[in-house]
Tab-separated table of C-alpha atoms in Angstrom:
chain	number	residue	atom	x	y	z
A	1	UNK	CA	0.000	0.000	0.000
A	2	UNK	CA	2.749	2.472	0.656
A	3	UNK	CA	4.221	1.775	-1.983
A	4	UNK	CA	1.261	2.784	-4.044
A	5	UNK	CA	1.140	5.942	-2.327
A	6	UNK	CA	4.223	6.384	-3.392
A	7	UNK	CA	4.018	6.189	-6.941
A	8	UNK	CA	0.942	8.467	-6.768
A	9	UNK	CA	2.979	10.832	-5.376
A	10	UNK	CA	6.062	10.621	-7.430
A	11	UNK	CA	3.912	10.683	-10.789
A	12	UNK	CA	1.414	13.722	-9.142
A	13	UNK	CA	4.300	15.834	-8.463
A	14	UNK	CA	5.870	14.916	-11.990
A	15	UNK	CA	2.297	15.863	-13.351
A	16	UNK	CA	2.228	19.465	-11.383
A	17	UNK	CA	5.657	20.221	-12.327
A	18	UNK	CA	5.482	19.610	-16.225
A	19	UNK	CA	2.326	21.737	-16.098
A	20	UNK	CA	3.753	24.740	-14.475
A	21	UNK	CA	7.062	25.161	-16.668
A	22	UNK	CA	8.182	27.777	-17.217
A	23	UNK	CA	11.891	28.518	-18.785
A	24	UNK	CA	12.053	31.944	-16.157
A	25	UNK	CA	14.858	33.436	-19.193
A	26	UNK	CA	14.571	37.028	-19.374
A	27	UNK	CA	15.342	38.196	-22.909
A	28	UNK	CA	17.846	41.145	-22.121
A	29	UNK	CA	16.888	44.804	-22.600
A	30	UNK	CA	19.427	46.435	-25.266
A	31	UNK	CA	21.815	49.176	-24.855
A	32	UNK	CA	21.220	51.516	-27.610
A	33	UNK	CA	23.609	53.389	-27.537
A	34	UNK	CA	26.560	55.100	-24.839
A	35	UNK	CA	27.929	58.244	-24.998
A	36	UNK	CA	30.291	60.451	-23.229
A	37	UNK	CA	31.555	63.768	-23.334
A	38	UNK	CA	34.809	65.112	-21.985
A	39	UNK	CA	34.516	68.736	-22.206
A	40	UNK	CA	30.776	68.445	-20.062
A	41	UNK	CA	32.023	65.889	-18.218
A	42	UNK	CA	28.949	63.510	-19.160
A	43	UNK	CA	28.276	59.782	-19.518
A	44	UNK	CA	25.201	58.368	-21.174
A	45	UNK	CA	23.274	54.965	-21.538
A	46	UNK	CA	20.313	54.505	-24.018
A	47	UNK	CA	17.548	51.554	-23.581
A	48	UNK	CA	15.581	50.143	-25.704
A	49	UNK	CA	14.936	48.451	-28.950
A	50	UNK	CA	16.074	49.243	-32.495
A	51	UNK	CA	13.361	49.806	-35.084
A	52	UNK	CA	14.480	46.565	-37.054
A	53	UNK	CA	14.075	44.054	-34.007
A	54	UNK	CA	11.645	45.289	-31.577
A	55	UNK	CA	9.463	42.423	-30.193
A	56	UNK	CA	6.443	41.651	-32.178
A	57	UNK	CA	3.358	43.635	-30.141
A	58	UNK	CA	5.985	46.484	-28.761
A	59	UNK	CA	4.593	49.778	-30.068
A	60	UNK	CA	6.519	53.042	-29.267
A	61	UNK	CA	3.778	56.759	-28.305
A	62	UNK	CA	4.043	57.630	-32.287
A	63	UNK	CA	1.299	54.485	-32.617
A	64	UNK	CA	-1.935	54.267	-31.888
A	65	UNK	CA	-1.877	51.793	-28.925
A	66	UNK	CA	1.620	52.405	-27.307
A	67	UNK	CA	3.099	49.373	-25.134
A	68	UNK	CA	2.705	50.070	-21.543
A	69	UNK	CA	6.094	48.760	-19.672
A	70	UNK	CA	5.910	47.695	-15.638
A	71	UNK	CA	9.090	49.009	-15.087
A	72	UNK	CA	11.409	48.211	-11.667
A	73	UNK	CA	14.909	49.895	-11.206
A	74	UNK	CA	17.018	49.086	-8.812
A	75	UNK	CA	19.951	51.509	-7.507
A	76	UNK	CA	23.080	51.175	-5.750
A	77	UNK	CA	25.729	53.671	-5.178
A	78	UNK	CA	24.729	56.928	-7.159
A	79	UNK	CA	26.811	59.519	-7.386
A	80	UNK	CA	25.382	62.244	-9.698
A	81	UNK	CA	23.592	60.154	-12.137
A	82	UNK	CA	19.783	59.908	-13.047
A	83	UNK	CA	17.851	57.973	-15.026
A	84	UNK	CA	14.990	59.658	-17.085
A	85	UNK	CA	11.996	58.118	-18.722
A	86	UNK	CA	8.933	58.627	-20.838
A	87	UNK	CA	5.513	59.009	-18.627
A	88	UNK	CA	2.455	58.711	-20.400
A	89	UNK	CA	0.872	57.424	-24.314
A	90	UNK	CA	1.388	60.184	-25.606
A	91	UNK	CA	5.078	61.222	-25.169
A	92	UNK	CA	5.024	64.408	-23.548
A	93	UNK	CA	5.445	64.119	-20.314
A	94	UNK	CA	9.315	62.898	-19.062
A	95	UNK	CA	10.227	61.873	-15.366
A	96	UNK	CA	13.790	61.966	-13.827
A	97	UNK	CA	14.787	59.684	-10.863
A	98	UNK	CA	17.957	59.208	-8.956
A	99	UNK	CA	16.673	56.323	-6.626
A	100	UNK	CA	15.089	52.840	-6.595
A	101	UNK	CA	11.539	52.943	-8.609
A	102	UNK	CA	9.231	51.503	-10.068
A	103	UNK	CA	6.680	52.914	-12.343
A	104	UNK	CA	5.071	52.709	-15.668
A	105	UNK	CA	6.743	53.919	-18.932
A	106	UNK	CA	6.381	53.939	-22.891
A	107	UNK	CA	9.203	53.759	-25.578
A	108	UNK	CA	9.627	57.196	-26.766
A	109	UNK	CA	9.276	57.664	-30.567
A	110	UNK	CA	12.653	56.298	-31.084
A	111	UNK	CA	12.129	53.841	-29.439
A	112	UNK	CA	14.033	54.467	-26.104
A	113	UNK	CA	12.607	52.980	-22.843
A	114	UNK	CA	14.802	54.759	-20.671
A	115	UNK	CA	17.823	56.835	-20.522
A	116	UNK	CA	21.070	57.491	-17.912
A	117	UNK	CA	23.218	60.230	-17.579
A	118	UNK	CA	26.098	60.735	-15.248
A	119	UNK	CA	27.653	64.188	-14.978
A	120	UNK	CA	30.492	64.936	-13.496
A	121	UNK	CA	33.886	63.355	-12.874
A	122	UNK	CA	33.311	61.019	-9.797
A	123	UNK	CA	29.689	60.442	-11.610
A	124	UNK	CA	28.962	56.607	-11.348
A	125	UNK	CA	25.920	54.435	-10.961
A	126	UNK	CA	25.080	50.543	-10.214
A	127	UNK	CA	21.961	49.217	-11.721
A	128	UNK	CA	19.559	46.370	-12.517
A	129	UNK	CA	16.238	47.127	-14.701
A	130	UNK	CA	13.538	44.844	-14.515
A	131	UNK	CA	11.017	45.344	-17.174
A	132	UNK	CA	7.959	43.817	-18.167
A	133	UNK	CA	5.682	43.797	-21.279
A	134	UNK	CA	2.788	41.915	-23.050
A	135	UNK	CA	3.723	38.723	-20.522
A	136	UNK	CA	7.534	39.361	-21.495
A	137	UNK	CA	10.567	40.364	-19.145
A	138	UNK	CA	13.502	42.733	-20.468
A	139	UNK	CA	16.602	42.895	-18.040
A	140	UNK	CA	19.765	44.905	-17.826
A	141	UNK	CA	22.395	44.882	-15.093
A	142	UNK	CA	25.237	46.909	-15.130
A	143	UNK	CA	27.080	50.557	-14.460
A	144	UNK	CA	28.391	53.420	-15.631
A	145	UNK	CA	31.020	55.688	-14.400
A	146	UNK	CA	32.189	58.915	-16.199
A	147	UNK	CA	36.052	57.816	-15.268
A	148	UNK	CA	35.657	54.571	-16.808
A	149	UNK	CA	33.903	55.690	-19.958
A	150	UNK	CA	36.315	58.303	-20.887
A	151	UNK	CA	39.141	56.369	-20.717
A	152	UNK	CA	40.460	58.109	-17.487
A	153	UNK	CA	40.817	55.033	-15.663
């Protein structure tokens, strides 16, 4: 009899498992572009996707029906840096933060989910962006430091 149970067990818990896969991979947010600038002392990250391989169902605020992105950003050790992204459908509206947030955000019309920028020479930021659309999740980890972008380290 216990040996039954068992079994039942061993095949129930195979059953459940199979049923609730999920492969948990986060497809990783792009870097647009980076940028610096010596004589402002500036560093800059751009996020998002290029025109010619955005997701399928990922609409920027020039269309219709924008994408609406759950958006969670995680900071650790700022030193003059911010991060700055678009607000609402319709693309006017931008909001700067400098701390751990979450929030709600749209790709701008060029398709740019969310922008840093360091200024000055000690600038430097630690990050992680969690961001989720139409059931999919977009991740970045990573810094940026003026020093290290200039070539001054």
């Amino acid at each position: 009899m216990l040996l039954y149970i068992a079994i039942f067990a061993l095949l129930s818990v195979s059953l459940l498992s199979s049923c609730a896969k999920d492969d948990g991979k986060a497809k990783e947010l792009p870097l647009l572009k980076h940028n610096y600038s010596k004589s402002k002392h500036t560093a800059s990250q751009v996020f998002g996707f290029d025109y010619a391989t955005t997701p399928k169902g990922i609409y920027n605020v020039v269309n219709k029906e924008p994408t609406k992105f759950t958006v969670n950003v995680y900071i650790a050790d700022n030193e003059g840096c911010k991060f700055t992204y678009t607000k609402d459908k319709d693309g006017d509206h931008e909001e700067d933060f400098t701390k751990t947030q979450s929030f709600t955000a749209y790709l701008s019309g060029r398709n740019e989910l969310l922008k840093l920028q360091c200024k000055g020479e000690q600038s430097n930021i630690d990050y992680k962006i969690v961001a989720y659309a139409n059931g999919a999740e977009y991740d970045n980890i990573g810094n940026l430091s003026y020093l290290v972008e200039s070539g001054n380290i």
